Amino acid sequence: MTTATLDTRMLGRTGPAVTSPGMGCMGLSGAYGRTDDDESIQVIHGYLDAGGTLLDTGDFYGAGHNEQLIARALRGRDRDDVVLSVKFGALLAPGRPPAGFDGRPAAVRNSLTYSLQRLGTDHVDIYRPARLDRSVPIEDTVGAIAELVEQGYVRHIGLSEVGAETIRRAAAVAPICDLQIEYSLLSRGIEDEILATCRELGIGITAYGVLSRGLIGGSGSIDGGRAMQPRFQGANREHNDALVARLRGLAEAKGASPAQLAIAWVAAQGDDIVPVVGPRRTEQVASMIGSTAIRLDGDDLARIDELVPPGSARGERYPAAFMADLDSER
């Protein structure tokens, strides 16, 4: 392996330069079990101190807790050293998972106002609807964000989990810097059409779920939201664990862990793709950065396809009710 240093990649033709891997912050607000805020801040600091710039969050992560946590972590630091990517629009209710999304222009402005306050900043670098609101034309939602760009409250517009047609419609309204979507060795659906559309339009990919929520290289626990994930249930889990086990020999030959190999695989799919990884402990930050030292050539990539063929994972990537919200799966 070569020396591990964070790469720098552009998010599409119009977006900012960010470090790869980026850091996803959702897991720091209880999505996968209990967390400690002080430790979580150390995790964010570990990433930033290593030269990391991209922090990805959502205003609904912990019902605002995640944004407040990031604000604490950024106190005393230069705001311009960080690229804040924020999702919005999920509708919450006490004690329940998100139920629907609100992409109305008035909701866009309202959501951003609260995010700016919680984050303690005067702008966000990338602002994106978490999912498509089917009752609101995507042109209206993106148009509202474009107005916020003109006003200086947002720097760039992103999308999340939408299909090729929606991407084209959005890009016709305003420049789109990136699409955030699940992409991993176990989730390769974007290769059918979405990835080609983004490349045609000069839109980058921020790939989340690169470790399949811990199926690859995780502890094996099903804390938090994992218990409701189909890929962690029953025979699906046994099959998927067996798939991942096939990677161990190649990972060891590369002097890496299966998790590092999986991150490196996503990064190797193109310079327009930035894997987003969600560490919850400081040692996991070191591991994700270590993935950049792994070099995969054509033979390696072909071997990985043999070990874990596209479409070989069992179980949907979300429960049925959540899958119904994914424009990217239609």
XYZ file of C-alpha atoms in Angstrom:
330
model
C 0.000 0.000 0.000
C 0.966 3.628 -0.462
C 0.802 6.258 2.267
C -2.747 6.983 3.440
C -3.797 10.574 2.816
C -7.233 11.915 2.055
C -7.849 12.478 -1.647
C -9.367 15.684 -3.015
C -12.139 15.399 -5.583
C -14.514 17.824 -7.257
C -18.240 17.362 -6.774
C -19.339 17.579 -10.372
C -18.548 20.366 -12.806
C -20.021 23.088 -10.622
C -19.461 21.888 -7.081
C -16.787 22.363 -4.447
C -13.576 20.433 -3.936
C -13.964 18.005 -1.037
C -11.896 15.339 0.634
C -12.552 11.686 -0.070
C -13.772 9.838 1.883
C -16.255 12.313 3.273
C -17.651 11.907 6.770
C -21.300 11.029 7.310
C -22.557 12.176 10.689
C -25.915 10.398 11.024
C -24.527 7.621 13.231
C -23.433 10.195 15.807
C -27.076 10.883 16.650
C -28.235 7.422 17.660
C -29.168 5.892 14.311
C -27.194 2.736 15.116
C -27.331 2.723 18.893
C -26.393 4.998 21.766
C -23.595 7.514 21.379
C -21.721 9.926 23.605
C -21.570 13.549 22.426
C -18.073 14.194 23.742
C -16.748 11.112 21.974
C -18.648 12.075 18.825
C -17.002 15.487 18.813
C -13.622 13.772 19.115
C -14.551 11.713 16.060
C -15.381 14.842 14.045
C -12.200 16.519 15.245
C -10.180 13.447 14.279
C -11.483 13.659 10.729
C -10.963 17.408 10.437
C -7.492 17.269 11.992
C -6.514 14.673 9.383
C -7.390 17.208 6.690
C -10.980 16.146 6.121
C -13.427 18.745 4.837
C -16.759 17.118 3.920
C -19.288 16.721 6.743
C -22.649 15.304 5.691
C -25.725 15.691 7.872
C -29.503 16.042 7.780
C -31.740 18.371 9.741
C -33.793 15.338 10.816
C -30.838 13.345 12.190
C -31.723 13.139 15.854
C -34.389 15.805 15.182
C -31.753 18.534 14.966
C -29.286 16.980 17.411
C -26.774 16.207 14.657
C -26.582 19.790 13.445
C -26.130 21.055 17.004
C -23.385 18.489 17.552
C -21.555 19.655 14.439
C -21.873 23.254 15.597
C -20.157 22.317 18.865
C -17.403 20.500 16.983
C -16.744 23.488 14.720
C -16.445 26.106 17.453
C -13.109 27.861 17.223
C -12.405 26.485 13.755
C -12.357 28.260 10.414
C -15.794 27.779 8.856
C -14.297 28.003 5.369
C -12.233 24.873 6.021
C -15.389 22.754 6.131
C -17.922 21.781 3.456
C -21.300 21.291 5.134
C -23.726 19.132 3.172
C -27.262 19.213 4.596
C -30.374 17.214 3.708
C -33.836 18.481 4.586
C -37.508 17.679 4.202
C -38.204 14.562 6.282
C -41.419 14.809 8.300
C -41.000 13.622 11.886
C -43.342 12.609 14.690
C -42.404 11.751 18.302
C -41.272 8.160 18.685
C -41.706 7.300 15.013
C -39.490 7.079 11.938
C -39.823 9.745 9.219
C -43.181 9.595 7.459
C -43.146 11.564 4.231
C -41.219 14.533 2.883
C -41.980 18.183 2.334
C -40.411 19.831 -0.696
C -42.634 22.923 -0.910
C -40.694 26.163 -1.483
C -41.969 27.569 1.819
C -40.736 24.438 3.618
C -37.338 24.732 1.921
C -36.840 28.240 3.294
C -38.217 27.304 6.697
C -35.976 24.248 7.023
C -32.849 26.157 6.046
C -33.577 28.894 8.582
C -33.593 26.367 11.411
C -30.504 24.597 10.069
C -28.493 27.796 9.941
C -29.389 28.472 13.559
C -28.551 24.969 14.777
C -25.304 24.845 12.813
C -24.274 28.312 13.966
C -23.420 29.454 10.446
C -24.629 31.939 7.862
C -24.602 29.474 4.972
C -24.504 25.799 4.061
C -22.288 24.602 1.260
C -24.618 21.983 -0.247
C -28.357 21.840 0.381
C -30.496 18.979 -0.848
C -33.975 17.480 -0.394
C -33.573 14.153 1.388
C -36.149 12.510 -0.867
C -38.469 13.524 -3.673
C -41.781 15.004 -2.528
C -44.106 13.556 -5.167
C -46.734 16.213 -4.501
C -44.340 19.024 -5.467
C -42.623 19.360 -8.856
C -38.875 18.972 -8.424
C -38.556 22.187 -10.424
C -40.277 24.083 -7.597
C -38.087 22.577 -4.878
C -34.842 23.173 -6.774
C -36.006 26.627 -7.807
C -36.483 27.557 -4.152
C -32.956 26.388 -3.315
C -31.637 28.341 -6.313
C -33.143 31.486 -4.823
C -31.282 30.774 -1.581
C -28.088 30.385 -3.617
C -28.666 33.814 -5.122
C -29.174 35.222 -1.630
C -25.931 33.677 -0.356
C -27.444 31.267 2.171
C -26.568 28.197 0.081
C -23.495 27.648 -2.092
C -24.475 24.577 -4.148
C -27.536 22.432 -4.855
C -27.546 18.672 -4.406
C -30.057 15.874 -4.836
C -30.625 12.627 -2.964
C -32.037 9.239 -4.001
C -33.743 10.372 -7.199
C -33.907 8.687 -10.587
C -32.576 9.730 -13.984
C -35.704 11.587 -15.132
C -35.871 13.639 -11.943
C -32.157 14.411 -12.181
C -32.626 15.776 -15.699
C -35.591 17.912 -14.690
C -33.728 19.337 -11.715
C -30.584 20.071 -13.735
C -32.678 22.010 -16.251
C -33.595 24.488 -13.489
C -30.215 25.108 -11.844
C -26.721 23.583 -11.661
C -26.652 20.407 -9.556
C -23.290 19.584 -7.990
C -23.940 16.053 -6.770
C -26.389 13.258 -6.197
C -26.226 11.556 -2.834
C -27.254 7.933 -3.184
C -26.449 4.515 -1.762
C -23.640 2.781 -3.629
C -21.588 -0.138 -2.407
C -20.469 -3.635 -3.262
C -23.902 -4.790 -2.087
C -25.936 -1.938 -3.638
C -25.069 -1.301 -7.271
C -28.391 -0.151 -8.688
C -27.054 3.216 -9.830
C -24.929 1.458 -12.441
C -28.033 0.702 -14.529
C -28.905 4.286 -15.554
C -28.424 6.852 -12.810
C -24.619 6.946 -12.874
C -24.512 7.435 -16.649
C -27.050 10.266 -16.419
C -25.031 12.051 -13.755
C -21.854 11.709 -15.794
C -23.568 13.032 -18.890
C -24.733 16.108 -16.958
C -21.503 16.643 -15.017
C -23.033 15.768 -11.649
C -20.876 14.099 -9.000
C -21.872 11.237 -6.714
C -21.576 11.239 -2.935
C -22.003 7.567 -2.140
C -23.389 6.642 1.252
C -23.889 3.175 2.710
C -20.511 2.049 1.341
C -20.214 -0.416 4.237
C -23.866 -1.453 3.921
C -24.663 -0.158 7.405
C -22.007 -2.359 8.937
C -22.606 -5.576 7.019
C -19.130 -5.051 5.611
C -16.532 -4.868 8.362
C -18.965 -4.026 11.143
C -19.298 -5.469 14.634
C -22.186 -7.706 13.648
C -24.626 -6.024 16.046
C -28.085 -4.938 14.973
C -28.387 -1.959 17.305
C -30.621 0.956 16.404
C -32.113 1.053 12.945
C -30.305 -2.055 11.702
C -32.917 -4.332 13.244
C -35.498 -3.170 10.708
C -33.177 -3.506 7.693
C -34.106 -6.505 5.500
C -30.465 -7.362 4.794
C -29.872 -7.951 8.502
C -32.801 -10.329 8.947
C -32.855 -14.124 9.057
C -31.549 -16.025 6.038
C -30.722 -12.743 4.309
C -28.177 -11.956 6.993
C -26.553 -15.378 6.734
C -26.280 -15.101 2.951
C -24.903 -11.561 3.046
C -22.365 -12.392 5.755
C -21.130 -15.252 3.579
C -20.765 -12.873 0.615
C -18.716 -10.412 2.624
C -16.523 -13.211 3.992
C -15.311 -13.839 0.443
C -13.504 -10.484 0.532
C -11.254 -11.325 3.454
C -8.523 -13.053 1.480
C -8.140 -10.220 -1.029
C -8.288 -7.630 1.759
C -5.531 -9.407 3.667
C -3.420 -9.597 0.505
C -3.754 -5.812 0.245
C -2.861 -5.319 3.894
C -6.351 -3.994 4.529
C -9.604 -4.833 6.278
C -12.744 -5.787 4.327
C -14.203 -2.383 5.258
C -11.200 -0.556 3.809
C -11.402 -2.672 0.682
C -15.086 -1.790 0.283
C -14.385 1.937 0.644
C -11.505 1.716 -1.818
C -13.750 -0.143 -4.283
C -16.299 2.692 -4.313
C -13.559 5.293 -4.723
C -12.092 3.288 -7.611
C -15.315 3.516 -9.615
C -14.419 7.041 -10.742
C -12.934 10.346 -9.660
C -16.451 11.800 -9.751
C -17.512 9.549 -6.858
C -16.854 10.412 -3.203
C -17.550 7.654 -0.671
C -19.150 8.952 2.530
C -18.344 6.891 5.623
C -19.898 7.246 9.074
C -17.344 6.576 11.811
C -18.575 6.513 15.404
C -15.211 5.984 17.121
C -11.834 7.617 16.598
C -10.203 4.375 15.487
C -12.769 4.128 12.709
C -11.625 7.522 11.424
C -8.104 6.141 11.066
C -9.493 3.100 9.260
C -11.492 5.101 6.723
C -8.493 7.326 5.978
C -6.357 4.204 5.646
C -8.587 3.063 2.775
C -6.998 5.714 0.542
C -3.713 3.800 0.580
C -5.294 0.822 -1.191
C -4.838 0.720 -4.949
C -7.117 -1.536 -6.970
C -6.175 -2.343 -10.562
C -8.344 -3.886 -13.257
C -7.562 -7.417 -12.155
C -8.490 -6.561 -8.563
C -11.804 -5.060 -9.632
C -12.603 -8.065 -11.818
C -11.792 -10.384 -8.931
C -14.086 -8.433 -6.603
C -16.906 -8.767 -9.160
C -16.351 -12.517 -9.105
C -16.392 -12.660 -5.332
C -19.419 -10.390 -4.875
C -21.314 -10.245 -8.187
C -23.655 -7.313 -8.830
C -27.107 -8.073 -7.457
C -25.922 -10.927 -5.244
C -26.989 -9.374 -1.926
C -30.298 -10.565 -0.491
C -32.923 -8.263 0.937
C -33.910 -4.740 -0.045
C -31.683 -1.947 1.198
C -34.556 -0.390 3.179
C -37.834 -1.675 4.657
C -40.731 -1.690 2.187
C -42.251 1.567 3.447
C -38.941 3.405 3.005
C -38.315 1.835 -0.415
C -41.602 3.342 -1.558
C -40.149 6.806 -0.925
C -37.183 6.228 -3.236
C -37.594 7.843 -6.621
C -34.258 6.204 -7.474
C -35.879 2.777 -7.295
C -38.694 3.481 -9.731
